[in-house]
């Protein structure tokens, strides 16, 4: 089993979280709020409740993703002699996209929300893969 560089995992997890802040904040936050059907009151209520637990759990999820991706990146170096971003694309297309499609097919989510979220996961995985390929 390949070794995990925990500094790389932590950095990749934090950067994954940062991508999410940008994606669902200044870049596409208004679009996401509309696609989710949230009102301004919903957003204000969430702010009043505090989001620290959500952010903490989100960071744990990012770290878990970074840890798993670190093993994949390390294995790709071990078995293929290098890392290819096409590997990230296939992980995204074969795992993340079908999972996100479930929200459209079974939960009544819109295709617009699917596109926004799925594209975020591709960017997130690419950023993490970049970090881990250099620090892994």
mmCIF file of N, CA and C in Angstrom:
data_model
loop_
_atom_site.group_PDB
_atom_site.id
_atom_site.type_symbol
_atom_site.label_atom_id
_atom_site.label_comp_id
_atom_site.label_asym_id
_atom_site.label_seq_id
_atom_site.Cartn_x
_atom_site.Cartn_y
_atom_site.Cartn_z
ATOM 1 N N UNK A 1 0.852 -1.183 0.000
ATOM 2 C CA UNK A 1 0.000 0.000 0.000
ATOM 3 C C UNK A 1 0.892 1.240 0.000
ATOM 4 N N UNK A 2 0.578 2.210 -0.839
ATOM 5 C CA UNK A 2 1.399 3.420 -0.905
ATOM 6 C C UNK A 2 1.298 4.249 0.375
ATOM 7 N N UNK A 3 2.340 5.015 0.635
ATOM 8 C CA UNK A 3 2.341 5.916 1.785
ATOM 9 C C UNK A 3 1.512 7.157 1.482
ATOM 10 N N UNK A 4 0.938 7.706 2.534
ATOM 11 C CA UNK A 4 0.141 8.920 2.413
ATOM 12 C C UNK A 4 0.939 10.079 2.993
ATOM 13 N N UNK A 5 1.062 11.166 2.241
ATOM 14 C CA UNK A 5 1.681 12.388 2.735
ATOM 15 C C UNK A 5 0.575 13.209 3.397
ATOM 16 N N UNK A 6 0.565 13.210 4.727
ATOM 17 C CA UNK A 6 -0.536 13.853 5.437
ATOM 18 C C UNK A 6 -0.521 15.375 5.297
ATOM 19 N N UNK A 7 0.643 15.955 5.083
ATOM 20 C CA UNK A 7 0.688 17.399 4.825
ATOM 21 C C UNK A 7 -0.019 17.698 3.501
ATOM 22 N N UNK A 8 0.249 16.869 2.495
ATOM 23 C CA UNK A 8 -0.434 17.025 1.213
ATOM 24 C C UNK A 8 -1.932 16.829 1.342
ATOM 25 N N UNK A 9 -2.343 15.846 2.147
ATOM 26 C CA UNK A 9 -3.772 15.580 2.354
ATOM 27 C C UNK A 9 -4.439 16.775 3.024
ATOM 28 N N UNK A 10 -3.797 17.312 4.053
ATOM 29 C CA UNK A 10 -4.376 18.467 4.759
ATOM 30 C C UNK A 10 -4.472 19.669 3.825
ATOM 31 N N UNK A 11 -3.400 19.933 3.077
ATOM 32 C CA UNK A 11 -3.423 21.061 2.145
ATOM 33 C C UNK A 11 -4.487 20.864 1.065
ATOM 34 N N UNK A 12 -4.575 19.658 0.520
ATOM 35 C CA UNK A 12 -5.583 19.373 -0.507
ATOM 36 C C UNK A 12 -6.991 19.522 0.064
ATOM 37 N N UNK A 13 -7.213 19.057 1.295
ATOM 38 C CA UNK A 13 -8.519 19.194 1.927
ATOM 39 C C UNK A 13 -8.906 20.641 2.154
ATOM 40 N N UNK A 14 -7.954 21.432 2.641
ATOM 41 C CA UNK A 14 -8.217 22.855 2.876
ATOM 42 C C UNK A 14 -8.474 23.570 1.549
ATOM 43 N N UNK A 15 -7.682 23.253 0.525
ATOM 44 C CA UNK A 15 -7.904 23.879 -0.784
ATOM 45 C C UNK A 15 -9.232 23.437 -1.400
ATOM 46 N N UNK A 16 -9.619 22.175 -1.177
ATOM 47 C CA UNK A 16 -10.927 21.720 -1.640
ATOM 48 C C UNK A 16 -12.046 22.520 -0.996
ATOM 49 N N UNK A 17 -11.882 22.812 0.293
ATOM 50 C CA UNK A 17 -12.859 23.629 1.012
ATOM 51 C C UNK A 17 -12.866 25.055 0.448
ATOM 52 N N UNK A 18 -11.687 25.586 0.155
ATOM 53 C CA UNK A 18 -11.571 26.933 -0.400
ATOM 54 C C UNK A 18 -12.256 27.023 -1.763
ATOM 55 N N UNK A 19 -12.077 25.995 -2.586
ATOM 56 C CA UNK A 19 -12.761 25.960 -3.885
ATOM 57 C C UNK A 19 -14.273 26.015 -3.666
ATOM 58 N N UNK A 20 -14.756 25.284 -2.673
ATOM 59 C CA UNK A 20 -16.183 25.311 -2.353
ATOM 60 C C UNK A 20 -16.660 26.684 -1.905
ATOM 61 N N UNK A 21 -15.848 27.365 -1.070
ATOM 62 C CA UNK A 21 -16.200 28.726 -0.651
ATOM 63 C C UNK A 21 -16.341 29.642 -1.859
ATOM 64 N N UNK A 22 -15.391 29.533 -2.782
ATOM 65 C CA UNK A 22 -15.451 30.375 -3.985
ATOM 66 C C UNK A 22 -16.623 29.988 -4.880
ATOM 67 N N UNK A 23 -16.787 28.687 -5.090
ATOM 68 C CA UNK A 23 -17.793 28.177 -6.027
ATOM 69 C C UNK A 23 -19.202 28.550 -5.589
ATOM 70 N N UNK A 24 -19.493 28.252 -4.304
ATOM 71 C CA UNK A 24 -20.846 28.476 -3.803
ATOM 72 C C UNK A 24 -21.000 29.838 -3.130
ATOM 73 N N UNK A 25 -19.966 30.668 -3.236
ATOM 74 C CA UNK A 25 -20.002 32.028 -2.717
ATOM 75 C C UNK A 25 -19.985 33.019 -3.860
ATOM 76 N N UNK A 26 -18.848 33.702 -4.054
ATOM 77 C CA UNK A 26 -18.818 34.775 -5.053
ATOM 78 C C UNK A 26 -19.017 34.319 -6.497
ATOM 79 N N UNK A 27 -18.582 33.115 -6.845
ATOM 80 C CA UNK A 27 -18.686 32.705 -8.252
ATOM 81 C C UNK A 27 -20.110 32.328 -8.653
ATOM 82 N N UNK A 28 -20.723 31.399 -7.912
ATOM 83 C CA UNK A 28 -22.036 30.882 -8.312
ATOM 84 C C UNK A 28 -23.040 30.826 -7.163
ATOM 85 N N UNK A 29 -22.778 31.564 -6.085
ATOM 86 C CA UNK A 29 -23.647 31.515 -4.909
ATOM 87 C C UNK A 29 -25.085 31.904 -5.189
ATOM 88 N N UNK A 30 -25.278 32.988 -5.926
ATOM 89 C CA UNK A 30 -26.645 33.433 -6.226
ATOM 90 C C UNK A 30 -27.371 32.399 -7.084
ATOM 91 N N UNK A 31 -26.667 31.845 -8.035
ATOM 92 C CA UNK A 31 -27.268 30.817 -8.905
ATOM 93 C C UNK A 31 -27.635 29.587 -8.080
ATOM 94 N N UNK A 32 -26.734 29.168 -7.180
ATOM 95 C CA UNK A 32 -26.983 27.999 -6.334
ATOM 96 C C UNK A 32 -28.204 28.227 -5.443
ATOM 97 N N UNK A 33 -28.306 29.414 -4.836
ATOM 98 C CA UNK A 33 -29.448 29.736 -3.976
ATOM 99 C C UNK A 33 -30.746 29.642 -4.769
ATOM 100 N N UNK A 34 -30.740 30.168 -5.987
ATOM 101 C CA UNK A 34 -31.925 30.097 -6.845
ATOM 102 C C UNK A 34 -32.263 28.651 -7.185
ATOM 103 N N UNK A 35 -31.263 27.880 -7.598
ATOM 104 C CA UNK A 35 -31.504 26.483 -7.982
ATOM 105 C C UNK A 35 -31.977 25.634 -6.804
ATOM 106 N N UNK A 36 -31.529 25.972 -5.603
ATOM 107 C CA UNK A 36 -31.964 25.243 -4.412
ATOM 108 C C UNK A 36 -33.352 25.684 -3.949
ATOM 109 N N UNK A 37 -33.815 26.822 -4.446
ATOM 110 C CA UNK A 37 -35.132 27.316 -4.052
ATOM 111 C C UNK A 37 -35.145 27.982 -2.687
ATOM 112 N N UNK A 38 -33.986 28.456 -2.231
ATOM 113 C CA UNK A 38 -33.906 29.137 -0.943
ATOM 114 C C UNK A 38 -34.386 30.577 -1.080
ATOM 115 N N UNK A 39 -35.013 31.062 -0.023
ATOM 116 C CA UNK A 39 -35.392 32.474 0.031
ATOM 117 C C UNK A 39 -34.312 33.237 0.801
ATOM 118 N N UNK A 40 -34.397 34.566 0.755
ATOM 119 C CA UNK A 40 -33.458 35.375 1.537
ATOM 120 C C UNK A 40 -33.618 35.089 3.024
ATOM 121 N N UNK A 41 -34.850 34.810 3.437
ATOM 122 C CA UNK A 41 -35.113 34.494 4.838
ATOM 123 C C UNK A 41 -34.424 33.189 5.238
ATOM 124 N N UNK A 42 -34.444 32.204 4.345
ATOM 125 C CA UNK A 42 -33.761 30.934 4.617
ATOM 126 C C UNK A 42 -32.271 31.160 4.851
ATOM 127 N N UNK A 43 -31.676 31.992 4.026
ATOM 128 C CA UNK A 43 -30.247 32.270 4.132
ATOM 129 C C UNK A 43 -29.947 33.004 5.432
ATOM 130 N N UNK A 44 -30.764 33.996 5.768
ATOM 131 C CA UNK A 44 -30.547 34.751 7.009
ATOM 132 C C UNK A 44 -30.711 33.850 8.228
ATOM 133 N N UNK A 45 -31.686 32.958 8.185
ATOM 134 C CA UNK A 45 -31.905 32.033 9.300
ATOM 135 C C UNK A 45 -30.710 31.098 9.472
ATOM 136 N N UNK A 46 -30.176 30.612 8.378
ATOM 137 C CA UNK A 46 -28.996 29.738 8.437
ATOM 138 C C UNK A 46 -27.804 30.488 9.019
ATOM 139 N N UNK A 47 -27.649 31.748 8.643
ATOM 140 C CA UNK A 47 -26.544 32.553 9.177
ATOM 141 C C UNK A 47 -26.698 32.754 10.681
ATOM 142 N N UNK A 48 -27.935 32.964 11.141
ATOM 143 C CA UNK A 48 -28.183 33.166 12.566
ATOM 144 C C UNK A 48 -27.891 31.901 13.368
ATOM 145 N N UNK A 49 -28.238 30.753 12.806
ATOM 146 C CA UNK A 49 -27.998 29.485 13.500
ATOM 147 C C UNK A 49 -26.512 29.207 13.643
ATOM 148 N N UNK A 50 -25.746 29.739 12.732
ATOM 149 C CA UNK A 50 -24.312 29.468 12.739
ATOM 150 C C UNK A 50 -24.016 28.260 11.866
ATOM 151 N N UNK A 51 -22.911 28.337 11.197
ATOM 152 C CA UNK A 51 -22.565 27.289 10.240
ATOM 153 C C UNK A 51 -21.295 26.546 10.641
ATOM 154 N N UNK A 52 -20.800 26.769 11.859
ATOM 155 C CA UNK A 52 -19.513 26.201 12.246
ATOM 156 C C UNK A 52 -19.529 24.673 12.191
ATOM 157 N N UNK A 53 -20.607 24.050 12.635
ATOM 158 C CA UNK A 53 -20.687 22.588 12.578
ATOM 159 C C UNK A 53 -20.689 22.118 11.129
ATOM 160 N N UNK A 54 -21.450 22.795 10.279
ATOM 161 C CA UNK A 54 -21.485 22.429 8.855
ATOM 162 C C UNK A 54 -20.108 22.551 8.223
ATOM 163 N N UNK A 55 -19.407 23.652 8.528
ATOM 164 C CA UNK A 55 -18.067 23.841 7.966
ATOM 165 C C UNK A 55 -17.102 22.785 8.494
ATOM 166 N N UNK A 56 -17.217 22.456 9.765
ATOM 167 C CA UNK A 56 -16.351 21.427 10.342
ATOM 168 C C UNK A 56 -16.582 20.070 9.700
ATOM 169 N N UNK A 57 -17.839 19.695 9.539
ATOM 170 C CA UNK A 57 -18.147 18.418 8.888
ATOM 171 C C UNK A 57 -17.763 18.448 7.415
ATOM 172 N N UNK A 58 -17.939 19.601 6.775
ATOM 173 C CA UNK A 58 -17.516 19.749 5.380
ATOM 174 C C UNK A 58 -16.019 19.555 5.237
ATOM 175 N N UNK A 59 -15.254 20.110 6.173
ATOM 176 C CA UNK A 59 -13.801 19.946 6.137
ATOM 177 C C UNK A 59 -13.418 18.483 6.342
ATOM 178 N N UNK A 60 -14.100 17.796 7.240
ATOM 179 C CA UNK A 60 -13.829 16.359 7.420
ATOM 180 C C UNK A 60 -14.089 15.590 6.127
ATOM 181 N N UNK A 61 -15.164 15.932 5.438
ATOM 182 C CA UNK A 61 -15.454 15.294 4.152
ATOM 183 C C UNK A 61 -14.380 15.588 3.120
ATOM 184 N N UNK A 62 -13.913 16.835 3.083
ATOM 185 C CA UNK A 62 -12.843 17.204 2.150
ATOM 186 C C UNK A 62 -11.562 16.431 2.468
ATOM 187 N N UNK A 63 -11.250 16.287 3.755
ATOM 188 C CA UNK A 63 -10.049 15.545 4.148
ATOM 189 C C UNK A 63 -10.173 14.068 3.792
ATOM 190 N N UNK A 64 -11.368 13.506 3.943
ATOM 191 C CA UNK A 64 -11.576 12.104 3.557
ATOM 192 C C UNK A 64 -11.394 11.934 2.054
ATOM 193 N N UNK A 65 -11.936 12.865 1.277
ATOM 194 C CA UNK A 65 -11.755 12.821 -0.178
ATOM 195 C C UNK A 65 -10.284 12.944 -0.536
ATOM 196 N N UNK A 66 -9.588 13.877 0.104
ATOM 197 C CA UNK A 66 -8.162 14.077 -0.174
ATOM 198 C C UNK A 66 -7.348 12.843 0.198
ATOM 199 N N UNK A 67 -7.701 12.194 1.297
ATOM 200 C CA UNK A 67 -6.989 10.983 1.720
ATOM 201 C C UNK A 67 -7.180 9.859 0.702
ATOM 202 N N UNK A 68 -8.408 9.640 0.286
ATOM 203 C CA UNK A 68 -8.678 8.600 -0.713
ATOM 204 C C UNK A 68 -7.998 8.928 -2.035
ATOM 205 N N UNK A 69 -8.064 10.187 -2.440
ATOM 206 C CA UNK A 69 -7.428 10.596 -3.687
ATOM 207 C C UNK A 69 -5.909 10.474 -3.593
ATOM 208 N N UNK A 70 -5.364 10.702 -2.402
ATOM 209 C CA UNK A 70 -3.924 10.547 -2.197
ATOM 210 C C UNK A 70 -3.484 9.116 -2.478
ATOM 211 N N UNK A 71 -4.275 8.160 -2.034
ATOM 212 C CA UNK A 71 -3.959 6.750 -2.312
ATOM 213 C C UNK A 71 -4.025 6.458 -3.806
ATOM 214 N N UNK A 72 -4.998 7.027 -4.479
ATOM 215 C CA UNK A 72 -5.124 6.822 -5.926
ATOM 216 C C UNK A 72 -3.945 7.453 -6.658
ATOM 217 N N UNK A 73 -3.589 8.678 -6.267
ATOM 218 C CA UNK A 73 -2.459 9.364 -6.901
ATOM 219 C C UNK A 73 -1.172 8.587 -6.666
ATOM 220 N N UNK A 74 -0.942 8.163 -5.417
ATOM 221 C CA UNK A 74 0.275 7.408 -5.106
ATOM 222 C C UNK A 74 0.312 6.097 -5.877
ATOM 223 N N UNK A 75 -0.820 5.437 -5.998
ATOM 224 C CA UNK A 75 -0.876 4.182 -6.758
ATOM 225 C C UNK A 75 -0.605 4.424 -8.232
ATOM 226 N N UNK A 76 -1.090 5.548 -8.755
ATOM 227 C CA UNK A 76 -0.847 5.824 -10.172
ATOM 228 C C UNK A 76 0.639 6.049 -10.427
ATOM 229 N N UNK A 77 1.344 6.658 -9.483
ATOM 230 C CA UNK A 77 2.793 6.813 -9.623
ATOM 231 C C UNK A 77 3.479 5.458 -9.533
ATOM 232 N N UNK A 78 3.015 4.637 -8.597
ATOM 233 C CA UNK A 78 3.640 3.336 -8.363
ATOM 234 C C UNK A 78 3.453 2.406 -9.559
ATOM 235 N N UNK A 79 2.267 2.384 -10.132
ATOM 236 C CA UNK A 79 1.966 1.413 -11.181
ATOM 237 C C UNK A 79 2.149 1.946 -12.598
ATOM 238 N N UNK A 80 1.995 3.251 -12.775
ATOM 239 C CA UNK A 80 2.063 3.807 -14.121
ATOM 240 C C UNK A 80 3.237 4.751 -14.326
ATOM 241 N N UNK A 81 4.002 5.007 -13.281
ATOM 242 C CA UNK A 81 5.166 5.867 -13.396
ATOM 243 C C UNK A 81 4.855 7.345 -13.440
ATOM 244 N N UNK A 82 3.637 7.725 -13.151
ATOM 245 C CA UNK A 82 3.269 9.137 -13.150
ATOM 246 C C UNK A 82 1.792 9.306 -12.887
ATOM 247 N N UNK A 83 1.370 10.532 -12.900
ATOM 248 C CA UNK A 83 -0.022 10.855 -12.619
ATOM 249 C C UNK A 83 -0.625 11.537 -13.833
ATOM 250 N N UNK A 84 -1.839 11.175 -14.144
ATOM 251 C CA UNK A 84 -2.518 11.755 -15.294
ATOM 252 C C UNK A 84 -3.822 12.402 -14.835
ATOM 253 N N UNK A 85 -4.049 13.622 -15.282
ATOM 254 C CA UNK A 85 -5.304 14.290 -14.931
ATOM 255 C C UNK A 85 -6.498 13.620 -15.592
ATOM 256 N N UNK A 86 -6.247 12.820 -16.609
ATOM 257 C CA UNK A 86 -7.356 12.071 -17.196
ATOM 258 C C UNK A 86 -7.906 11.071 -16.183
ATOM 259 N N UNK A 87 -7.060 10.609 -15.263
ATOM 260 C CA UNK A 87 -7.528 9.718 -14.196
ATOM 261 C C UNK A 87 -8.573 10.432 -13.342
ATOM 262 N N UNK A 88 -8.323 11.688 -13.003
ATOM 263 C CA UNK A 88 -9.296 12.487 -12.248
ATOM 264 C C UNK A 88 -10.596 12.609 -13.035
ATOM 265 N N UNK A 89 -10.490 12.869 -14.330
ATOM 266 C CA UNK A 89 -11.683 12.989 -15.167
ATOM 267 C C UNK A 89 -12.513 11.709 -15.110
ATOM 268 N N UNK A 90 -11.870 10.550 -15.219
ATOM 269 C CA UNK A 90 -12.608 9.287 -15.220
ATOM 270 C C UNK A 90 -13.194 8.965 -13.854
ATOM 271 N N UNK A 91 -12.499 9.342 -12.786
ATOM 272 C CA UNK A 91 -13.070 9.187 -11.438
ATOM 273 C C UNK A 91 -14.332 10.043 -11.334
ATOM 274 N N UNK A 92 -14.223 11.274 -11.809
ATOM 275 C CA UNK A 92 -15.369 12.183 -11.770
ATOM 276 C C UNK A 92 -16.524 11.655 -12.620
ATOM 277 N N UNK A 93 -16.222 11.290 -13.867
ATOM 278 C CA UNK A 93 -17.272 10.849 -14.785
ATOM 279 C C UNK A 93 -17.895 9.523 -14.350
ATOM 280 N N UNK A 94 -17.084 8.624 -13.851
ATOM 281 C CA UNK A 94 -17.581 7.293 -13.512
ATOM 282 C C UNK A 94 -18.152 7.151 -12.116
ATOM 283 N N UNK A 95 -17.788 8.066 -11.207
ATOM 284 C CA UNK A 95 -18.265 7.955 -9.825
ATOM 285 C C UNK A 95 -19.114 9.166 -9.432
ATOM 286 N N UNK A 96 -18.548 10.355 -9.557
ATOM 287 C CA UNK A 96 -19.237 11.552 -9.069
ATOM 288 C C UNK A 96 -20.474 11.910 -9.898
ATOM 289 N N UNK A 97 -20.350 11.856 -11.211
ATOM 290 C CA UNK A 97 -21.484 12.235 -12.063
ATOM 291 C C UNK A 97 -22.686 11.310 -11.837
ATOM 292 N N UNK A 98 -22.505 9.985 -11.827
ATOM 293 C CA UNK A 98 -23.674 9.134 -11.566
ATOM 294 C C UNK A 98 -24.297 9.355 -10.186
ATOM 295 N N UNK A 99 -23.470 9.616 -9.183
ATOM 296 C CA UNK A 99 -24.015 9.899 -7.850
ATOM 297 C C UNK A 99 -24.846 11.175 -7.890
ATOM 298 N N UNK A 100 -24.330 12.215 -8.538
ATOM 299 C CA UNK A 100 -25.058 13.476 -8.640
ATOM 300 C C UNK A 100 -26.338 13.328 -9.466
ATOM 301 N N UNK A 101 -26.328 12.443 -10.456
ATOM 302 C CA UNK A 101 -27.531 12.223 -11.268
ATOM 303 C C UNK A 101 -28.681 11.680 -10.435
ATOM 304 N N UNK A 102 -28.350 10.959 -9.371
ATOM 305 C CA UNK A 102 -29.393 10.447 -8.484
ATOM 306 C C UNK A 102 -30.268 11.561 -7.927
ATOM 307 N N UNK A 103 -29.669 12.716 -7.672
ATOM 308 C CA UNK A 103 -30.442 13.856 -7.181
ATOM 309 C C UNK A 103 -31.482 14.327 -8.180
ATOM 310 N N UNK A 104 -31.156 14.231 -9.454
ATOM 311 C CA UNK A 104 -32.098 14.629 -10.506
ATOM 312 C C UNK A 104 -33.153 13.545 -10.690
ATOM 313 N N UNK A 105 -32.694 12.308 -10.791
ATOM 314 C CA UNK A 105 -33.599 11.202 -11.112
ATOM 315 C C UNK A 105 -34.544 10.845 -9.977
ATOM 316 N N UNK A 106 -34.085 10.915 -8.729
ATOM 317 C CA UNK A 106 -34.879 10.397 -7.622
ATOM 318 C C UNK A 106 -35.304 11.442 -6.596
ATOM 319 N N UNK A 107 -34.677 12.617 -6.607
ATOM 320 C CA UNK A 107 -35.006 13.636 -5.607
ATOM 321 C C UNK A 107 -35.658 14.876 -6.206
ATOM 322 N N UNK A 108 -35.830 14.889 -7.527
ATOM 323 C CA UNK A 108 -36.479 16.022 -8.170
ATOM 324 C C UNK A 108 -35.613 17.265 -8.306
ATOM 325 N N UNK A 109 -34.301 17.112 -8.152
ATOM 326 C CA UNK A 109 -33.395 18.257 -8.324
ATOM 327 C C UNK A 109 -33.322 18.621 -9.806
ATOM 328 N N UNK A 110 -32.951 19.853 -10.078
ATOM 329 C CA UNK A 110 -32.902 20.307 -11.472
ATOM 330 C C UNK A 110 -31.588 19.903 -12.130
ATOM 331 N N UNK A 111 -31.623 19.857 -13.460
ATOM 332 C CA UNK A 111 -30.405 19.585 -14.220
ATOM 333 C C UNK A 111 -29.414 20.732 -14.058
ATOM 334 N N UNK A 112 -29.913 21.942 -13.843
ATOM 335 C CA UNK A 112 -29.022 23.078 -13.604
ATOM 336 C C UNK A 112 -28.216 22.898 -12.332
ATOM 337 N N UNK A 113 -28.881 22.435 -11.268
ATOM 338 C CA UNK A 113 -28.183 22.165 -10.010
ATOM 339 C C UNK A 113 -27.199 21.015 -10.187
ATOM 340 N N UNK A 114 -27.611 20.001 -10.928
ATOM 341 C CA UNK A 114 -26.713 18.885 -11.246
ATOM 342 C C UNK A 114 -25.449 19.396 -11.934
ATOM 343 N N UNK A 115 -25.617 20.257 -12.935
ATOM 344 C CA UNK A 115 -24.464 20.781 -13.675
ATOM 345 C C UNK A 115 -23.564 21.616 -12.769
ATOM 346 N N UNK A 116 -24.160 22.463 -11.943
ATOM 347 C CA UNK A 116 -23.382 23.313 -11.047
ATOM 348 C C UNK A 116 -22.587 22.480 -10.046
ATOM 349 N N UNK A 117 -23.260 21.533 -9.398
ATOM 350 C CA UNK A 117 -22.588 20.700 -8.397
ATOM 351 C C UNK A 117 -21.561 19.767 -9.025
ATOM 352 N N UNK A 118 -21.918 19.149 -10.122
ATOM 353 C CA UNK A 118 -21.000 18.200 -10.766
ATOM 354 C C UNK A 118 -19.734 18.888 -11.256
ATOM 355 N N UNK A 119 -19.889 20.070 -11.818
ATOM 356 C CA UNK A 119 -18.719 20.811 -12.284
ATOM 357 C C UNK A 119 -17.840 21.212 -11.106
ATOM 358 N N UNK A 120 -18.462 21.573 -9.992
ATOM 359 C CA UNK A 120 -17.688 21.868 -8.778
ATOM 360 C C UNK A 120 -16.832 20.670 -8.392
ATOM 361 N N UNK A 121 -17.419 19.483 -8.386
ATOM 362 C CA UNK A 121 -16.658 18.297 -7.977
ATOM 363 C C UNK A 121 -15.495 18.018 -8.924
ATOM 364 N N UNK A 122 -15.660 18.288 -10.201
ATOM 365 C CA UNK A 122 -14.547 18.117 -11.134
ATOM 366 C C UNK A 122 -13.415 19.086 -10.793
ATOM 367 N N UNK A 123 -13.748 20.350 -10.589
ATOM 368 C CA UNK A 123 -12.726 21.345 -10.251
ATOM 369 C C UNK A 123 -12.063 20.989 -8.923
ATOM 370 N N UNK A 124 -12.868 20.605 -7.937
ATOM 371 C CA UNK A 124 -12.334 20.222 -6.629
ATOM 372 C C UNK A 124 -11.337 19.074 -6.763
ATOM 373 N N UNK A 125 -11.711 18.027 -7.483
ATOM 374 C CA UNK A 125 -10.826 16.874 -7.644
ATOM 375 C C UNK A 125 -9.562 17.239 -8.415
ATOM 376 N N UNK A 126 -9.673 18.095 -9.415
ATOM 377 C CA UNK A 126 -8.490 18.523 -10.168
ATOM 378 C C UNK A 126 -7.527 19.311 -9.286
ATOM 379 N N UNK A 127 -8.058 20.213 -8.462
ATOM 380 C CA UNK A 127 -7.205 20.982 -7.549
ATOM 381 C C UNK A 127 -6.532 20.044 -6.549
ATOM 382 N N UNK A 128 -7.298 19.143 -5.968
ATOM 383 C CA UNK A 128 -6.721 18.193 -5.017
ATOM 384 C C UNK A 128 -5.679 17.303 -5.693
ATOM 385 N N UNK A 129 -5.997 16.819 -6.879
ATOM 386 C CA UNK A 129 -5.052 15.971 -7.607
ATOM 387 C C UNK A 129 -3.765 16.692 -7.917
ATOM 388 N N UNK A 130 -3.865 17.976 -8.270
ATOM 389 C CA UNK A 130 -2.677 18.785 -8.543
ATOM 390 C C UNK A 130 -1.792 18.856 -7.302
ATOM 391 N N UNK A 131 -2.396 19.195 -6.158
ATOM 392 C CA UNK A 131 -1.641 19.304 -4.905
ATOM 393 C C UNK A 131 -1.009 17.965 -4.546
ATOM 394 N N UNK A 132 -1.798 16.916 -4.607
ATOM 395 C CA UNK A 132 -1.308 15.603 -4.183
ATOM 396 C C UNK A 132 -0.261 15.033 -5.125
ATOM 397 N N UNK A 133 -0.335 15.379 -6.396
ATOM 398 C CA UNK A 133 0.667 14.862 -7.332
ATOM 399 C C UNK A 133 2.030 15.498 -7.088
ATOM 400 N N UNK A 134 2.049 16.688 -6.516
ATOM 401 C CA UNK A 134 3.321 17.354 -6.226
ATOM 402 C C UNK A 134 3.797 17.131 -4.800
ATOM 403 N N UNK A 135 2.876 16.920 -3.877
ATOM 404 C CA UNK A 135 3.267 16.718 -2.481
ATOM 405 C C UNK A 135 3.119 15.274 -2.024
ATOM 406 N N UNK A 136 2.434 14.471 -2.849
ATOM 407 C CA UNK A 136 2.153 13.090 -2.461
ATOM 408 C C UNK A 136 3.370 12.259 -2.483
#
